[in-house]
Amino acid sequence: EVQVLESGGGLVQPGGFLRLSCAASGFTFSSYAMSWARQAPGKGLEWVSTIGPGGGSTYYADSVKGRFTISRDNSKNTLYLQMNSLRVEDTAVYYCARTANFDSWGQGTLVTVSS
Amino acid sequence: DVVMTQSPLSLPVTLGQPASISCRSSQSLVHSDGNTYLNWFQQRPGQSPRRLIYKVSNRDSGVPDRFSGSGSGTDFTLEISRVEAEDVGIYYCMQATHWPRTFGQGTRVEIK
């Protein structure tokens, strides 16, 4: 069974940083692109970033470009999202998902940016 | 960016009756490889999203056959043939043809 499990969320001050992790199991992690999406409280879904299977290709939403970095460690079956220069508007539940078509989602991890 | 526009944004339905959600894109979703990467997701209250339909009309594993997707180019539809109580939630379309990926605003399905 395909499973992805996010961790690393929490409360951080504006301008701060956080690193999210996503542990994958039940499939050959190194064969799949992986993605992050987010959902602000009471709002809709927003694509954040995608990384290719080998890590060589990365894509970002304009809203996070230059501040967030997606990466992966295929030896650990783990996806990461390094989030720097966090803003209040980055407050959201962050979801990890398999592929750029989001075929399987995690349960999400809440990131709150507030002073 | 490709803008995805859903309608209606709120859909009250009677149990056992059909429901239909429209999704329109601001440009064609036909990829250079010939496929059309239009997905539909369901988000039940308090849960993570779940993909229902991929490439316009293909149901994901475990999705009941009362859900169907159709459309082409810029105009797409998700239909529920007979709404059940477990179908309550928000439905999103998403295009995966172009970068950046973009979602529709969501359609809230509720029981009358």
Short mmCIF file of C-alpha atoms in Angstrom, two decimals:
data_model
loop_
_atom_site.label_atom_id
_atom_site.label_comp_id
_atom_site.label_asym_id
_atom_site.label_seq_id
_atom_site.Cartn_x
_atom_site.Cartn_y
_atom_site.Cartn_z
CA GLU A 1 0.00 0.00 0.00
CA VAL A 2 1.29 3.40 -1.01
CA GLN A 3 1.87 5.61 2.04
CA VAL A 4 3.37 9.05 2.49
CA LEU A 5 3.71 10.60 5.94
CA GLU A 6 4.60 14.23 6.53
CA SER A 7 6.33 15.64 9.58
CA GLY A 8 8.14 18.78 10.72
CA GLY A 9 5.34 21.30 10.92
CA GLY A 10 4.96 23.72 13.79
CA LEU A 11 4.83 27.34 14.90
CA VAL A 12 7.49 29.68 13.55
CA GLN A 13 7.93 33.44 13.57
CA PRO A 14 7.84 35.50 10.37
CA GLY A 15 11.24 35.42 8.72
CA GLY A 16 12.01 32.06 10.27
CA PHE A 17 12.63 28.68 8.70
CA LEU A 18 11.35 25.14 8.89
CA ARG A 19 12.10 21.85 7.13
CA LEU A 20 9.30 19.46 6.32
CA SER A 21 9.90 15.76 5.69
CA CYS A 22 7.79 13.16 3.92
CA ALA A 23 8.53 9.48 4.49
CA ALA A 24 7.36 7.23 1.67
CA SER A 25 6.64 3.50 1.67
CA GLY A 26 4.84 0.88 -0.37
CA PHE A 27 6.34 1.85 -3.73
CA THR A 28 9.69 2.32 -5.45
CA PHE A 29 10.32 5.88 -4.29
CA SER A 30 13.21 6.54 -6.67
CA SER A 31 10.97 5.90 -9.70
CA TYR A 32 8.43 8.62 -8.99
CA ALA A 33 8.26 12.38 -9.03
CA MET A 34 7.03 13.82 -5.75
CA SER A 35 5.14 16.99 -4.93
CA TRP A 36 4.09 19.36 -2.17
CA ALA A 37 0.78 21.20 -2.01
CA ARG A 38 -0.70 23.36 0.71
CA GLN A 39 -4.07 24.49 2.00
CA ALA A 40 -4.45 27.66 4.02
CA PRO A 41 -7.11 27.53 6.77
CA GLY A 42 -10.55 27.43 5.20
CA LYS A 43 -9.13 27.85 1.69
CA GLY A 44 -8.55 25.74 -1.39
CA LEU A 45 -5.59 23.71 -2.58
CA GLU A 46 -2.39 25.30 -3.91
CA TRP A 47 0.43 23.46 -5.67
CA VAL A 48 3.80 24.36 -4.12
CA SER A 49 6.58 22.32 -5.72
CA THR A 50 7.49 19.14 -7.60
CA ILE A 51 10.76 17.24 -7.95
CA GLY A 52 11.66 14.62 -10.55
CA PRO A 53 12.51 11.02 -9.65
CA GLY A 54 16.26 11.60 -9.60
CA GLY A 55 16.08 15.05 -8.08
CA GLY A 56 17.51 16.79 -11.12
CA SER A 57 14.31 18.60 -12.10
CA THR A 58 12.50 20.91 -9.72
CA TYR A 59 9.51 23.20 -10.15
CA TYR A 60 8.12 25.89 -7.86
CA ALA A 61 5.08 28.09 -7.53
CA ASP A 62 5.94 31.77 -7.94
CA SER A 63 4.69 32.38 -4.39
CA VAL A 64 7.54 30.29 -2.92
CA LYS A 65 10.29 30.54 -5.54
CA GLY A 66 13.57 31.67 -4.03
CA ARG A 67 12.41 30.89 -0.48
CA PHE A 68 11.52 27.19 -0.55
CA THR A 69 13.72 24.30 -1.73
CA ILE A 70 12.45 20.83 -2.55
CA SER A 71 14.85 17.90 -2.32
CA ARG A 72 14.84 14.15 -1.86
CA ASP A 73 17.01 11.36 -0.50
CA ASN A 74 16.22 8.23 -2.48
CA SER A 75 18.35 6.11 -0.17
CA LYS A 76 16.02 7.07 2.69
CA ASN A 77 12.77 7.18 0.69
CA THR A 78 12.24 10.69 1.99
CA LEU A 79 11.12 13.97 0.42
CA TYR A 80 11.95 17.34 1.96
CA LEU A 81 10.77 20.94 1.77
CA GLN A 82 13.14 23.53 3.20
CA MET A 83 11.16 26.67 3.89
CA ASN A 84 13.07 29.91 4.54
CA SER A 85 11.99 33.53 4.99
CA LEU A 86 8.57 32.35 6.08
CA ARG A 87 5.63 34.74 5.85
CA VAL A 88 2.30 34.87 7.62
CA GLU A 89 0.65 33.91 4.31
CA ASP A 90 2.61 30.62 4.27
CA THR A 91 0.43 29.40 7.14
CA ALA A 92 -1.23 26.22 5.86
CA VAL A 93 -1.47 22.47 6.05
CA TYR A 94 1.30 21.13 3.83
CA TYR A 95 0.65 17.89 1.98
CA CYS A 96 3.14 15.55 0.37
CA ALA A 97 1.90 13.61 -2.65
CA ARG A 98 3.21 11.07 -5.11
CA THR A 99 3.83 12.30 -8.66
CA ALA A 100 2.96 15.63 -10.24
CA ASN A 101 -0.55 14.27 -10.69
CA PHE A 102 -1.02 13.84 -6.94
CA ASP A 103 -2.16 10.22 -7.04
CA SER A 104 -1.62 9.57 -3.31
CA TRP A 105 -1.62 12.14 -0.51
CA GLY A 106 -0.39 12.22 3.06
CA GLN A 107 -2.38 13.40 6.05
CA GLY A 108 -0.64 16.78 6.05
CA THR A 109 1.40 18.77 8.56
CA LEU A 110 0.36 22.19 9.86
CA VAL A 111 2.74 25.13 9.51
CA THR A 112 1.79 28.27 11.42
CA VAL A 113 3.74 31.47 10.81
CA SER A 114 2.93 33.99 13.49
CA SER A 115 4.60 36.34 15.91
CA ASP B 1 -0.72 30.50 -15.55
CA VAL B 2 -3.69 28.32 -16.48
CA VAL B 3 -6.78 29.43 -14.58
CA MET B 4 -9.20 26.67 -13.60
CA THR B 5 -12.77 27.83 -13.05
CA GLN B 6 -15.29 25.54 -11.38
CA SER B 7 -19.05 25.90 -11.22
CA PRO B 8 -21.10 25.84 -9.21
CA LEU B 9 -19.11 26.64 -6.06
CA SER B 10 -21.87 25.17 -3.90
CA LEU B 11 -24.04 22.23 -4.87
CA PRO B 12 -26.89 21.07 -2.62
CA VAL B 13 -28.11 17.67 -3.77
CA THR B 14 -30.77 15.18 -2.76
CA LEU B 15 -29.60 11.71 -1.80
CA GLY B 16 -29.91 9.36 -4.73
CA GLN B 17 -30.03 12.18 -7.28
CA PRO B 18 -27.30 13.00 -9.82
CA ALA B 19 -24.80 15.84 -9.45
CA SER B 20 -22.58 17.55 -11.98
CA ILE B 21 -19.58 19.87 -11.55
CA SER B 22 -18.05 21.87 -14.36
CA CYS B 23 -14.39 22.82 -14.70
CA ARG B 24 -13.11 25.13 -17.41
CA SER B 25 -9.49 25.97 -18.13
CA SER B 26 -8.18 29.22 -19.58
CA GLN B 27 -6.18 27.31 -22.20
CA SER B 28 -6.18 23.86 -23.73
CA LEU B 29 -5.05 21.04 -21.48
CA VAL B 30 -3.91 18.82 -24.36
CA HIS B 31 -0.27 17.99 -23.72
CA SER B 32 2.32 17.68 -26.47
CA ASP B 33 2.29 13.93 -25.80
CA GLY B 34 -1.37 13.81 -26.79
CA ASN B 35 -2.74 13.23 -23.31
CA THR B 36 -5.01 15.60 -21.39
CA TYR B 37 -3.92 15.81 -17.77
CA LEU B 38 -7.07 16.85 -15.97
CA ASN B 39 -7.62 15.36 -12.52
CA TRP B 40 -10.49 15.46 -10.03
CA PHE B 41 -10.05 15.27 -6.26
CA GLN B 42 -12.44 14.76 -3.37
CA GLN B 43 -11.80 16.20 0.08
CA ARG B 44 -14.18 14.95 2.72
CA PRO B 45 -14.58 17.04 5.89
CA GLY B 46 -11.49 16.82 8.05
CA GLN B 47 -9.62 14.60 5.59
CA SER B 48 -6.81 14.90 3.09
CA PRO B 49 -7.66 15.16 -0.59
CA ARG B 50 -8.03 11.95 -2.57
CA ARG B 51 -7.71 11.64 -6.32
CA LEU B 52 -10.84 10.27 -7.98
CA ILE B 53 -10.22 10.75 -11.70
CA TYR B 54 -7.08 11.19 -13.80
CA LYS B 55 -6.59 12.08 -17.46
CA VAL B 56 -10.18 13.34 -17.73
CA SER B 57 -12.06 10.08 -17.39
CA ASN B 58 -10.01 7.36 -15.69
CA ARG B 59 -11.19 6.33 -12.23
CA ASP B 60 -8.56 5.65 -9.59
CA SER B 61 -8.53 2.29 -7.85
CA GLY B 62 -11.32 1.92 -5.31
CA VAL B 63 -13.38 4.84 -6.64
CA PRO B 64 -17.04 3.88 -6.99
CA ASP B 65 -18.34 3.71 -10.54
CA ARG B 66 -21.01 6.32 -9.76
CA PHE B 67 -18.19 8.86 -10.32
CA SER B 68 -17.36 9.67 -13.93
CA GLY B 69 -15.33 12.30 -15.71
CA SER B 70 -15.66 13.64 -19.22
CA GLY B 71 -14.62 16.51 -21.42
CA SER B 72 -11.89 17.70 -23.72
CA GLY B 73 -9.75 20.72 -24.51
CA THR B 74 -10.85 23.35 -22.00
CA ASP B 75 -14.21 22.04 -20.80
CA PHE B 76 -14.56 19.20 -18.29
CA THR B 77 -17.23 17.66 -16.08
CA LEU B 78 -17.36 15.44 -13.00
CA GLU B 79 -20.63 13.58 -12.58
CA ILE B 80 -21.99 11.60 -9.67
CA SER B 81 -24.78 9.39 -10.92
CA ARG B 82 -26.52 8.93 -7.54
CA VAL B 83 -25.23 10.95 -4.62
CA GLU B 84 -24.62 9.12 -1.36
CA ALA B 85 -24.06 10.59 2.10
CA GLU B 86 -20.33 9.77 1.95
CA ASP B 87 -19.95 12.00 -1.12
CA VAL B 88 -20.29 15.16 0.98
CA GLY B 89 -17.18 17.29 0.70
CA ILE B 90 -15.29 19.63 -1.59
CA TYR B 91 -14.33 18.62 -5.11
CA TYR B 92 -11.39 20.15 -6.96
CA CYS B 93 -10.23 19.90 -10.53
CA MET B 94 -6.52 20.29 -11.26
CA GLN B 95 -4.57 20.57 -14.47
CA ALA B 96 -1.26 18.74 -14.74
CA THR B 97 -0.46 19.62 -18.35
CA HIS B 98 1.24 22.96 -17.76
CA TRP B 99 3.57 24.44 -15.16
CA PRO B 100 2.61 25.69 -12.67
CA ARG B 101 0.02 23.11 -11.71
CA THR B 102 -3.24 24.84 -10.86
CA PHE B 103 -6.39 23.85 -9.00
CA GLY B 104 -9.95 25.05 -9.35
CA GLN B 105 -11.53 26.94 -6.44
CA GLY B 106 -13.43 23.89 -5.25
CA THR B 107 -17.10 22.92 -5.29
CA ARG B 108 -18.79 22.14 -2.00
CA VAL B 109 -21.27 19.25 -2.27
CA GLU B 110 -23.81 19.03 0.52
CA ILE B 111 -26.99 17.08 1.11
CA LYS B 112 -30.27 19.02 0.94
#
